[in-house]
XYZ file of C-alpha atoms in Angstrom:
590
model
C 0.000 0.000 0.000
C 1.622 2.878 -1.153
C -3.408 5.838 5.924
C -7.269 10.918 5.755
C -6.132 9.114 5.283
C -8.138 3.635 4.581
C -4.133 4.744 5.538
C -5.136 2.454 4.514
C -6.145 3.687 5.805
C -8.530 2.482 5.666
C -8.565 -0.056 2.429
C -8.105 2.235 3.858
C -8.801 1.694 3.416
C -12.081 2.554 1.239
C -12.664 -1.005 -0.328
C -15.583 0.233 -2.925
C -15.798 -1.384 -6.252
C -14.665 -0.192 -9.297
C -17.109 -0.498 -12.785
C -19.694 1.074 -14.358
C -21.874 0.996 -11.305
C -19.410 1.450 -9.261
C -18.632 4.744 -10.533
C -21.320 7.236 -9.987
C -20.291 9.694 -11.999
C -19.355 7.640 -15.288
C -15.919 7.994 -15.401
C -15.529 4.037 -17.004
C -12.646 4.278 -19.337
C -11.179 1.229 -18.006
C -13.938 -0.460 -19.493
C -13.654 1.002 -22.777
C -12.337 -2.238 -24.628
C -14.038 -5.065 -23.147
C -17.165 -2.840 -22.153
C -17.122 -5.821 -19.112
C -18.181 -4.203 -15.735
C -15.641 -5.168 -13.404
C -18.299 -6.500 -10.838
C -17.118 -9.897 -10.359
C -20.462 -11.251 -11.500
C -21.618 -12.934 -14.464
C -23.484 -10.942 -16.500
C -27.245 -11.269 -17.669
C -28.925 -13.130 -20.476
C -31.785 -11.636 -22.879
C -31.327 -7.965 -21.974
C -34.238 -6.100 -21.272
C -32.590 -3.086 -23.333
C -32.878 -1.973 -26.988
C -30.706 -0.159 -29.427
C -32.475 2.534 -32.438
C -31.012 3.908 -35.283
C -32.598 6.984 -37.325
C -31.559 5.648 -40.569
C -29.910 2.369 -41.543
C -27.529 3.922 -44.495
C -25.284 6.387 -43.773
C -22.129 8.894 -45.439
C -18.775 10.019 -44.242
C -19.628 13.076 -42.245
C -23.526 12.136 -41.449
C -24.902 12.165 -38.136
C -27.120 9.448 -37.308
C -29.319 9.227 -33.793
C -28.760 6.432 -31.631
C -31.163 5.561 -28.791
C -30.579 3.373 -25.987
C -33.981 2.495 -24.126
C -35.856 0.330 -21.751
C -36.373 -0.117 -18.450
C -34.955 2.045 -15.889
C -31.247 1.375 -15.844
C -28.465 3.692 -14.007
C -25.362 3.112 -15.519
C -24.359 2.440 -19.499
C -21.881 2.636 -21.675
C -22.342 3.200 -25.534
C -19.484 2.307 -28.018
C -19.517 1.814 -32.705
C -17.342 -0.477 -33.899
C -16.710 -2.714 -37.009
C -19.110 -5.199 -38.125
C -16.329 -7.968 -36.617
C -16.437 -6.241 -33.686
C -12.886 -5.662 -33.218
C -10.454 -2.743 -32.915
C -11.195 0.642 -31.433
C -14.243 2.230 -31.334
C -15.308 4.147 -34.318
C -16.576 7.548 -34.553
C -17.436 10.059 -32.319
C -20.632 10.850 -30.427
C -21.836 14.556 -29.750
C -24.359 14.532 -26.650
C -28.181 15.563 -27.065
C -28.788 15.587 -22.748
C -25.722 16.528 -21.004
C -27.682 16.082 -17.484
C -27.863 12.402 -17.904
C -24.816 11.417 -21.036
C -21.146 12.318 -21.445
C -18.576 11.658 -23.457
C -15.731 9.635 -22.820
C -12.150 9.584 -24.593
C -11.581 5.703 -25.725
C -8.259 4.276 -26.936
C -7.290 8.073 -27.680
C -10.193 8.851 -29.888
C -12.115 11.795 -28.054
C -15.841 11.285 -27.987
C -15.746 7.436 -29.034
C -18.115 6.492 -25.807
C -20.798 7.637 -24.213
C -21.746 6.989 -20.590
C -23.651 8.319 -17.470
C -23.211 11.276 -15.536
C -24.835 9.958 -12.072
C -26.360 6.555 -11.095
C -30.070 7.876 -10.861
C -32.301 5.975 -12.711
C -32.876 6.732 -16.447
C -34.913 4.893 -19.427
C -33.742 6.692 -22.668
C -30.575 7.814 -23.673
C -30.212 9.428 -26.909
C -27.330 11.013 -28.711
C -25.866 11.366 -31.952
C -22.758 9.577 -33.673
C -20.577 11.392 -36.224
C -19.294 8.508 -39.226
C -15.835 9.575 -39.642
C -14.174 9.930 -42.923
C -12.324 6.742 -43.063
C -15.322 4.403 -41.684
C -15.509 0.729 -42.636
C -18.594 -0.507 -44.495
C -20.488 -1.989 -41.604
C -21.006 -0.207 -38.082
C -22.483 -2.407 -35.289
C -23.999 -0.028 -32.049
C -22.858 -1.625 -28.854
C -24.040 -0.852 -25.254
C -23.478 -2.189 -21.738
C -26.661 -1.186 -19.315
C -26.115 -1.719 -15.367
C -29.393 -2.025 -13.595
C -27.938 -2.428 -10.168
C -24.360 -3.711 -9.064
C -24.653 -7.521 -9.737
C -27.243 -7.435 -12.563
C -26.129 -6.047 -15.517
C -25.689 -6.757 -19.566
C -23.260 -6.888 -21.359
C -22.368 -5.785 -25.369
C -26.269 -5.669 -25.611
C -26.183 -5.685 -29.492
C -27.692 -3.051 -31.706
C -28.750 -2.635 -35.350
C -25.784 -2.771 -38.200
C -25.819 0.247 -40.433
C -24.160 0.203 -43.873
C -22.788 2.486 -46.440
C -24.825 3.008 -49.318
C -24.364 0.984 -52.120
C -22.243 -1.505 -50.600
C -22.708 -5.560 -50.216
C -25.221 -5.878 -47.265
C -23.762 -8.011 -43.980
C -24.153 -11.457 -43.951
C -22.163 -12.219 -40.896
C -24.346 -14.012 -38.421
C -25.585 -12.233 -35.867
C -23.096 -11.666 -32.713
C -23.863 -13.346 -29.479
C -22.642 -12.338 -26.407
C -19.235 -14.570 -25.309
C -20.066 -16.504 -22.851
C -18.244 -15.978 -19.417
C -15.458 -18.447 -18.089
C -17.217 -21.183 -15.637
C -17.139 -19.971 -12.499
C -15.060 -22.471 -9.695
C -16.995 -24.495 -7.704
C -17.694 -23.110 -4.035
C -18.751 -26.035 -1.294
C -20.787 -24.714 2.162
C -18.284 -25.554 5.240
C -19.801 -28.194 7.811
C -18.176 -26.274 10.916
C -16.427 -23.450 12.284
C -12.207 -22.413 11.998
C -10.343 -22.854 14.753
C -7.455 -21.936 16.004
C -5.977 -25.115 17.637
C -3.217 -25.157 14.912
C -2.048 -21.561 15.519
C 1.835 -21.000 15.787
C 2.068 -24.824 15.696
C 1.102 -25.394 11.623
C -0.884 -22.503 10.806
C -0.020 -18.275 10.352
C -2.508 -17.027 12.037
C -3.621 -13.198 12.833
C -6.449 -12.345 15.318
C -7.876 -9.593 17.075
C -8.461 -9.641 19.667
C -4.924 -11.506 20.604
C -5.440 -15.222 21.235
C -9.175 -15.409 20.641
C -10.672 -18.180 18.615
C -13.572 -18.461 15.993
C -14.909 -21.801 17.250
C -15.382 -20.336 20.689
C -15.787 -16.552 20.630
C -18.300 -15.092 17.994
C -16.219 -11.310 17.885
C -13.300 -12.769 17.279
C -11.809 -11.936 13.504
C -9.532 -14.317 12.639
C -7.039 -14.953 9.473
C -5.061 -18.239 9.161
C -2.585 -19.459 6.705
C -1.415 -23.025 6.066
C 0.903 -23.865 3.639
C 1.244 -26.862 1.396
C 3.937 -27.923 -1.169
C 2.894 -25.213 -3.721
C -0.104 -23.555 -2.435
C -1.500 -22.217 0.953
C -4.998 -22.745 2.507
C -6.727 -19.306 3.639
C -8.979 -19.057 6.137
C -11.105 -16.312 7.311
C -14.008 -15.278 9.958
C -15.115 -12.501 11.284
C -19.048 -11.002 12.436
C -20.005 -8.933 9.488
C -23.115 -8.141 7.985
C -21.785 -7.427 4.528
C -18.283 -8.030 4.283
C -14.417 -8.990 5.135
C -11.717 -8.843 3.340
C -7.793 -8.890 4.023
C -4.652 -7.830 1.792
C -1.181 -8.213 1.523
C 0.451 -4.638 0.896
C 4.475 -3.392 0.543
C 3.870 -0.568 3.157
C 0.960 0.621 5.327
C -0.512 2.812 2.911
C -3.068 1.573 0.572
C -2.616 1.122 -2.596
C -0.918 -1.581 -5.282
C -2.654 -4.115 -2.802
C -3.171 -8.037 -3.389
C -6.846 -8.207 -1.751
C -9.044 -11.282 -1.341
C -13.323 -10.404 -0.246
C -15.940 -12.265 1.017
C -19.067 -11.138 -0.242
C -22.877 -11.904 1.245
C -25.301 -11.704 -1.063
C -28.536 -13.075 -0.783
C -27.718 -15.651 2.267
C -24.335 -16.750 -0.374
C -20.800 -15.688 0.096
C -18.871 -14.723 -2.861
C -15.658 -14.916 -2.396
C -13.352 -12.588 -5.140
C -9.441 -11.473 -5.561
C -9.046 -8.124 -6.525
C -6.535 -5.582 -6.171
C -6.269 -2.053 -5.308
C -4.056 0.753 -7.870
C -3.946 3.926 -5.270
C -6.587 5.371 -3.097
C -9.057 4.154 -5.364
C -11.808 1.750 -5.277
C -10.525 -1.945 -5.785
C -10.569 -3.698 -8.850
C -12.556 -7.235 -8.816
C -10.232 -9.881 -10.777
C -11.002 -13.112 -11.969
C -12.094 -15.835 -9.747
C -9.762 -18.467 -11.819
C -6.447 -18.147 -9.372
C -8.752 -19.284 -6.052
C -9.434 -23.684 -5.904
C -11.001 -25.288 -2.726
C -13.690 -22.380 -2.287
C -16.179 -22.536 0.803
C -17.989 -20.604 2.971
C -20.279 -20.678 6.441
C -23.005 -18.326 8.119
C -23.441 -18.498 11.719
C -25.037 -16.511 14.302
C -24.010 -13.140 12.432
C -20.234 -14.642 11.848
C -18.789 -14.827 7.958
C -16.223 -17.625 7.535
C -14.844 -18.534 3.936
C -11.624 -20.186 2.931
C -9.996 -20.760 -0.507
C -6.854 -22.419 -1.948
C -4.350 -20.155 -3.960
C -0.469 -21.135 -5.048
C 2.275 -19.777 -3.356
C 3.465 -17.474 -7.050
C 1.598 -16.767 -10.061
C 4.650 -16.479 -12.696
C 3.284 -14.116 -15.207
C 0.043 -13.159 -13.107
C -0.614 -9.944 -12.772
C -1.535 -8.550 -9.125
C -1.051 -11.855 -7.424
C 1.772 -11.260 -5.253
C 4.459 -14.248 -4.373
C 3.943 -15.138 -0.886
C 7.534 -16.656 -0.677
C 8.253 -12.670 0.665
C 6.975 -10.680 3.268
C 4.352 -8.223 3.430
C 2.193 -6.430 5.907
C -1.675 -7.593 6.388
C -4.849 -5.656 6.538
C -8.164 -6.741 7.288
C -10.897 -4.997 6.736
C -15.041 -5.464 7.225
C -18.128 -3.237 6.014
C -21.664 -3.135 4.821
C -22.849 -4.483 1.289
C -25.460 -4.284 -1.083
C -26.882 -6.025 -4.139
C -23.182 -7.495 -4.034
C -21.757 -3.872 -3.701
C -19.058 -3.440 -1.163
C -18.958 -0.226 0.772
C -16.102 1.376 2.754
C -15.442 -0.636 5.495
C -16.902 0.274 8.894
C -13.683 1.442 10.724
C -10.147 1.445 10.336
C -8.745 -1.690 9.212
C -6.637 -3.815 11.158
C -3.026 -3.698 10.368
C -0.225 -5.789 11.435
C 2.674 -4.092 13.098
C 5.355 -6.064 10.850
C 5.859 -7.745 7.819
C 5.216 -11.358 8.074
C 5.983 -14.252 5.629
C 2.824 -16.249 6.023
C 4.190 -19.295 3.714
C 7.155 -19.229 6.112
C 7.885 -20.158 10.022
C 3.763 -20.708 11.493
C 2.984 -17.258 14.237
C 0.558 -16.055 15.937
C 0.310 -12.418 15.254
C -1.716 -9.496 16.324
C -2.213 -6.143 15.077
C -4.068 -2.625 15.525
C -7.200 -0.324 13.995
C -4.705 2.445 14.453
C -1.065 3.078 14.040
C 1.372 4.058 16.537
C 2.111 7.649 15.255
C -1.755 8.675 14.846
C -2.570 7.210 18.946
C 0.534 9.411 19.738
C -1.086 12.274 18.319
C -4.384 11.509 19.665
C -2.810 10.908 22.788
C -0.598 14.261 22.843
C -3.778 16.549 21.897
C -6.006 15.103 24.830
C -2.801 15.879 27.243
C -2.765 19.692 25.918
C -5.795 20.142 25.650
C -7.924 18.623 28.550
C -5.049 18.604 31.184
C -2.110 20.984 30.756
C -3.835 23.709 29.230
C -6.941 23.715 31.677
C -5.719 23.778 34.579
C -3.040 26.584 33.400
C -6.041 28.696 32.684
C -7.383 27.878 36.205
C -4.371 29.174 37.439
C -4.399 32.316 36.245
C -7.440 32.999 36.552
C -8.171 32.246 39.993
C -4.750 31.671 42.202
C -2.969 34.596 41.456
C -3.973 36.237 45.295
C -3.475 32.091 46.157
C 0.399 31.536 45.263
C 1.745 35.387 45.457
C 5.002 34.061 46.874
C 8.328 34.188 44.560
C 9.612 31.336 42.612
C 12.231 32.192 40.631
C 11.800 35.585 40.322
C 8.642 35.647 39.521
C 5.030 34.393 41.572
C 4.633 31.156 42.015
C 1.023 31.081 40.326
C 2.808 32.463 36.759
C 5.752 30.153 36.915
C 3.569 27.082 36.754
C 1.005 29.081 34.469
C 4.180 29.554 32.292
C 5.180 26.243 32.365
C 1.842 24.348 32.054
C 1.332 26.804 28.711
C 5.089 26.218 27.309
C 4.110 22.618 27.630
C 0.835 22.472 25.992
C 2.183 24.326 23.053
C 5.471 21.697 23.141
C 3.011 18.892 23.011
C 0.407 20.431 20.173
C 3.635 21.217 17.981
C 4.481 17.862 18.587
C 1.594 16.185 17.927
C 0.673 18.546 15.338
C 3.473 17.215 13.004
C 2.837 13.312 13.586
C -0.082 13.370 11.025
C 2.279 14.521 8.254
C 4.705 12.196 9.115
C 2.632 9.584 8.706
C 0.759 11.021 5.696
C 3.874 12.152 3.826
C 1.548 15.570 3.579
C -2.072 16.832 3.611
C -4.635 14.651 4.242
C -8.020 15.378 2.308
C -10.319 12.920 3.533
C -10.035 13.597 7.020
C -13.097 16.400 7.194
C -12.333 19.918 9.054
C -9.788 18.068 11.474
C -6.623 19.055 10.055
C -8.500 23.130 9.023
C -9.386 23.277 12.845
C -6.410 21.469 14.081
C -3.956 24.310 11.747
C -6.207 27.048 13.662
C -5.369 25.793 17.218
C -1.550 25.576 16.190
C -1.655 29.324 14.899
C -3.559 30.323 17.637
C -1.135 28.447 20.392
C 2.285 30.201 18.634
C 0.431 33.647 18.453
C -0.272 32.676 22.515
C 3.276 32.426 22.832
C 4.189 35.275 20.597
C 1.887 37.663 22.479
C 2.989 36.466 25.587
C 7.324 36.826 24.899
C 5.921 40.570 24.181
C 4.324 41.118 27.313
C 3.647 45.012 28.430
C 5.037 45.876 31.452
C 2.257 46.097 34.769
C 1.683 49.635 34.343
C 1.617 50.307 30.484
C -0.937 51.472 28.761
C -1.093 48.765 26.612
C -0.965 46.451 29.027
C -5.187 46.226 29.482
C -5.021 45.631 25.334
C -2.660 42.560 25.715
C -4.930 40.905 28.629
C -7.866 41.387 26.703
C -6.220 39.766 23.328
C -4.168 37.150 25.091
C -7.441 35.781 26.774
C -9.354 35.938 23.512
C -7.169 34.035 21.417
C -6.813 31.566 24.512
C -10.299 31.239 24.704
C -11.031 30.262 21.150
C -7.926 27.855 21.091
C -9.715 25.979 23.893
C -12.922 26.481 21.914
C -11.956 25.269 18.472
C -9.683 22.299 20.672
C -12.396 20.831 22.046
C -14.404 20.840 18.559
C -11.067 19.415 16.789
C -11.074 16.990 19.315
C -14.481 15.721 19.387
C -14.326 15.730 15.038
C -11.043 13.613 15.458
C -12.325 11.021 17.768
C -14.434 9.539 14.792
C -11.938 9.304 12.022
C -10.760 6.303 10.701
C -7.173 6.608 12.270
C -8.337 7.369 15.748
C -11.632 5.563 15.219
C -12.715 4.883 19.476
C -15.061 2.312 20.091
C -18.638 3.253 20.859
C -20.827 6.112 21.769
C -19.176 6.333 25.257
C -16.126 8.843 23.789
C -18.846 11.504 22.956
C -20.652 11.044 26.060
C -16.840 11.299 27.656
C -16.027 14.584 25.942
C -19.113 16.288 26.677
C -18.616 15.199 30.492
C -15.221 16.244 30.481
C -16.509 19.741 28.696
C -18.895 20.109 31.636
C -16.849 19.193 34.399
C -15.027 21.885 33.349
C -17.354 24.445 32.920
C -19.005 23.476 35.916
C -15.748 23.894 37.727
C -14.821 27.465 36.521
C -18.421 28.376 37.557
C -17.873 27.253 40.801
C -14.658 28.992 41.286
C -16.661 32.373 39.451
C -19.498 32.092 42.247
C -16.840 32.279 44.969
C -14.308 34.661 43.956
C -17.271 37.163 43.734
C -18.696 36.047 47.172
C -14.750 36.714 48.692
C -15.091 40.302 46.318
C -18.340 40.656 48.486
C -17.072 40.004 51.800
C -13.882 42.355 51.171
C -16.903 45.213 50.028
C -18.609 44.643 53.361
C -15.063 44.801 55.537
C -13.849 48.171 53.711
C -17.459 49.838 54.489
C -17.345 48.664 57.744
C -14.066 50.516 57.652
C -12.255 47.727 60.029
C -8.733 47.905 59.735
C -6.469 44.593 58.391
C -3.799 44.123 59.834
C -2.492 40.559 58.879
C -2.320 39.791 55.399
C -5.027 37.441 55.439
C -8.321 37.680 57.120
C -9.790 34.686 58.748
C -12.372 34.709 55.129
C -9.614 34.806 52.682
C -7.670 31.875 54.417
C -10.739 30.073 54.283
C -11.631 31.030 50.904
C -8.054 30.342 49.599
C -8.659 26.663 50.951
C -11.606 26.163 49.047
C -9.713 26.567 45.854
C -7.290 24.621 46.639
C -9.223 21.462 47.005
C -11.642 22.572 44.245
C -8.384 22.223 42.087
C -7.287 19.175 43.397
C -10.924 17.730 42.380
C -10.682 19.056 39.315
C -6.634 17.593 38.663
C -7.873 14.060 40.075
C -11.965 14.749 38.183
C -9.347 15.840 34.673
C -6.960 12.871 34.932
C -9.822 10.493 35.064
C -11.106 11.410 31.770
C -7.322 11.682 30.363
C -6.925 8.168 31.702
C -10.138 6.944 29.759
C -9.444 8.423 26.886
C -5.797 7.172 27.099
C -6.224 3.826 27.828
C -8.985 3.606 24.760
C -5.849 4.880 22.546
C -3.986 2.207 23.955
C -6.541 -0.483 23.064
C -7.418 0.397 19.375
């Protein structure tokens, strides 16, 4: 894989299928020269679908009007060629409905196809195509209609028009080639285990240790090799789908991927392979032997038989080498994969699964994305909260020197200085492991730029200080708390946005209900702290009217008041760390 970021990550990755259904928006030049959806599926028989012409002669030059019609379809893809049906495409098309056809550029000739612009449902296409100087005698209409991801036709054939005065066709009629048979896939009689594990089989699981014959979340990969080929086994719960691939790097892309398919109470199971961040492609079925599969109580199992090398197979990787291993689950429909569910599990290593048998494990979320997660929720719900507290309600607490300056701004000082160390920090892991921007992680990264700006202006405005008694110095207060205030503001949003991405996916609606407990213990705490510095403000009105004289530096109120922030801090530190340590230990877990 060459994760956001699918990272993989996700297959990272994404896992969606590539075709003519599979892309929305039409864009199926890959499909130009076979016009064969790459669905995995064999296509239909007796299409429902028809082909018109508006004349059945035609000149260099002419345009003629082709319709497509018939029931409602939502993909297509329209294509002339010669009477034998082979070579390019001939001619061009120019478009009648741009809302619902476009053009696409075929084997370098600009306008040869025609195809959908969106999968809504449509029941007439019509267009017109332009005979080119140098056409053949005989043009034969071709079109490819895609009611729905596993039912579709294929080179659905239309009426031949001819030059004028030239020998009519006699060729028979063309039939649609039939597809290769399909290898035979047997129903298992009982569950994987995982008896054999480090002893004769490779085997990955998650969690650690668990086993499919015994524990119905437990996902579960297995390899076992014989003299030339190795057995695969898989199970996991899914409603839709698993799948697992064997990738160069932790990045997806140029991926060997194998996926197990429900459809209609039957697993399919398919190799594909995945060229970038894009949706896999599905291959042909004819590498796999020994296919079988087993539902269970919401649990997908399927296993297959593939040789160890493929000499002059494309996208079948060697398994004599190493590589690392993703596995990945998610929802289907009609046969149609989607992207999977949540990040995929990755192994931390390379692993040669035709080699020495292990027993493996690996995580939803690499090391450098739960140090960033980690780092932020340090900043940003310990350091830099109770810094703020600090300031804003011990300064008459801690007067006393430290280091030349009061005790309550050294450890302001240092609790900001080290929430700004740790957001820089943490700030830069995500590029690291991107190798740059990530655009598929939402307004995390916008927000999380806006809290790093924000933190060095913090700093910035802080180095430039005004003296106690400038004139500017009432400016600076006002600006320094403002920007604070919205880093710890647009933190907390970044935050609760980044808690739900792929990379740092947590488990379960608990992390929200986390955050927003963590938001108002917070809240709840500065209010408290609010209510009684303006009681103490109160009391000290009622002393000075009363015009009693103070002699020691505390009164008998203020000592007592001072105490009552102090342990409201130290319930907030212990109240804080608690929701660090949950959020911390969830990191830990992924």
């Amino acid at each position: 894989m060459a994760v956001p970021g699918f990272t993989l990550g996700a297959f990272i990755l994404l896992l969606l299928v590539s075709s003519v259904a599979n892309y929305p928006n039409g864009k199926v030049t890959k499909s130009c020269r076979g016009m064969i959806p790459e669905h995995g599926h064999t296509p239909q028989s007796d299409p429902p679908c028809y082909i018109s012409v508006s004349q059945m002669t035609f000149r260099p030059g002419e345009k003629i009007k082709v319709t497509l019609s018939g029931p409602p379809f939502k993909g297509f893809l329209l294509e002339a060629r010669d009477e034998n049906l082979t070579g390019p495409p001939i001619g061009s098309f120019t478009l009648i409905d741009s809302q619902v056809s476009q053009l696409l550029t075929c084997e370098d000739i600009q306008g040869s196809a025609v195809s959908h612009t969106s999968p809504s449902n449509k029941a007439e296409i019509k267009v017109y195509w332009n005979a080119p100087s140098s056409a053949p005698n005989h043009i034969k209409f071709l079109a490819t209609v895609v009611e729905k991801y596993d039912i579709y036709w294929v080179k659905i054939p239309g009426p031949i028009i001819s030059q004028p005065n030239v020998l009519p066709f006699t060729t028979p009629k063309a039939t649609i080639a039939p597809m290769p048979t399909l290898p035979p896939v047997s129903h298992l009689t009982k569950s994987f285990n995982a008896s054999d594990c480090g002893n004769k089989k490779f085997c990955i699981r998650s969690p650690l240790n668990c086993d499919p014959e015994k524990e119905l979340a437990c996902v579960f990969l297995s390899f076992t090799r014989d003299a030339k080929s190795v057995m695969v086994e898989m199970s996991g719960p899914s409603k839709g789908y698993l799948s697992f691939a064997f990738s160069h790097d932790q990045w997806m892309g140029d991926d060997d991927a194998y996926v197990c398919i429900l459809e209609d109470q039957t697993v399919h199971i398919q190799p594909s392979h995945l060229t970038g961040r894009n949706h896999p492609v599905m291959d042909s079925r004819d590498p796999l032997e020994d296919m079988a599969w087993r539902l269970a109580d919401g649990v997908m199992q399927c296993s297959f038989r593939r040789n160890i090398t493929f000499p002059g197979v494309k996208n079948r990787f060697d398994l004599n080498a190493s590589y690392y291993i993703f596995l990945a689950d998610g929802a289907a429909d009609h046969g149609r994969i989607h992207k999977h569910s949540q990040q995929p599990l990755i192994t931390y290593d390379k692993y040669n699964v035709t080699g020495y048998p292990e027993n493996v494990g690996g995580s939803h979320s690499l090391l450098l994305l739960k140090v960033h997660g980690a780092l932020m929720f340090v900043a940003w719900m310990t350091t830099v909260s109770v810094g703020v507290l600090i300031a804003r309600f011990f300064k008459p607490v801690w007067l006393k020197a430290l280091f030349g300056d009061a005790a309550w701004f050294q450890v302001h000082r240092m609790l900001m200085l080290t929430t700004s160390a740790l957001t820089f920090i943490a700030f830069l892991l995500p590029f690291i492991y991107r190798g740059g921007w990530n655009w598929h992680a939402g307004y995390h990264p916008y927000l999380g730029c806006i809290v790093m700006i924000l933190a060095v202006l913090q700093l910035l405005s802080a180095a430039f200080r005004p003296p106690l008694h400038d004139p500017r110095r009432q400016m600076f207060k006002w600006t320094h708390w403002s920007m604070g205030t919205a880093a710890r503001i647009i933190a907390v949003a970044t935050m609760f946005l980044g808690m739900d991405l792929p990379g740092l996916n947590l488990p379960g609606p608990w992390k929200t209900y986390a955050m927003i407990g963590f938001v108002a213990w917070h809240v709840g705490t500065e209010i408290v702290l609010e209510v009684h510095t303006y009681r103490l403000s109160r009391k000290d009105e009622i002393l000075d009217d009363d015009r009693i004289q103070i002699l020691q530096s505390f009164t008998a109120a203020e000592a007592e008041g001072y105490a009552f922030k102090k342990a409201v801090l130290a319930i907030y530190v212990c109240g804080n760390l608690t929701f660090l340590t949950m959020f911390l230990s969830a990191i830990n877990h992924l």
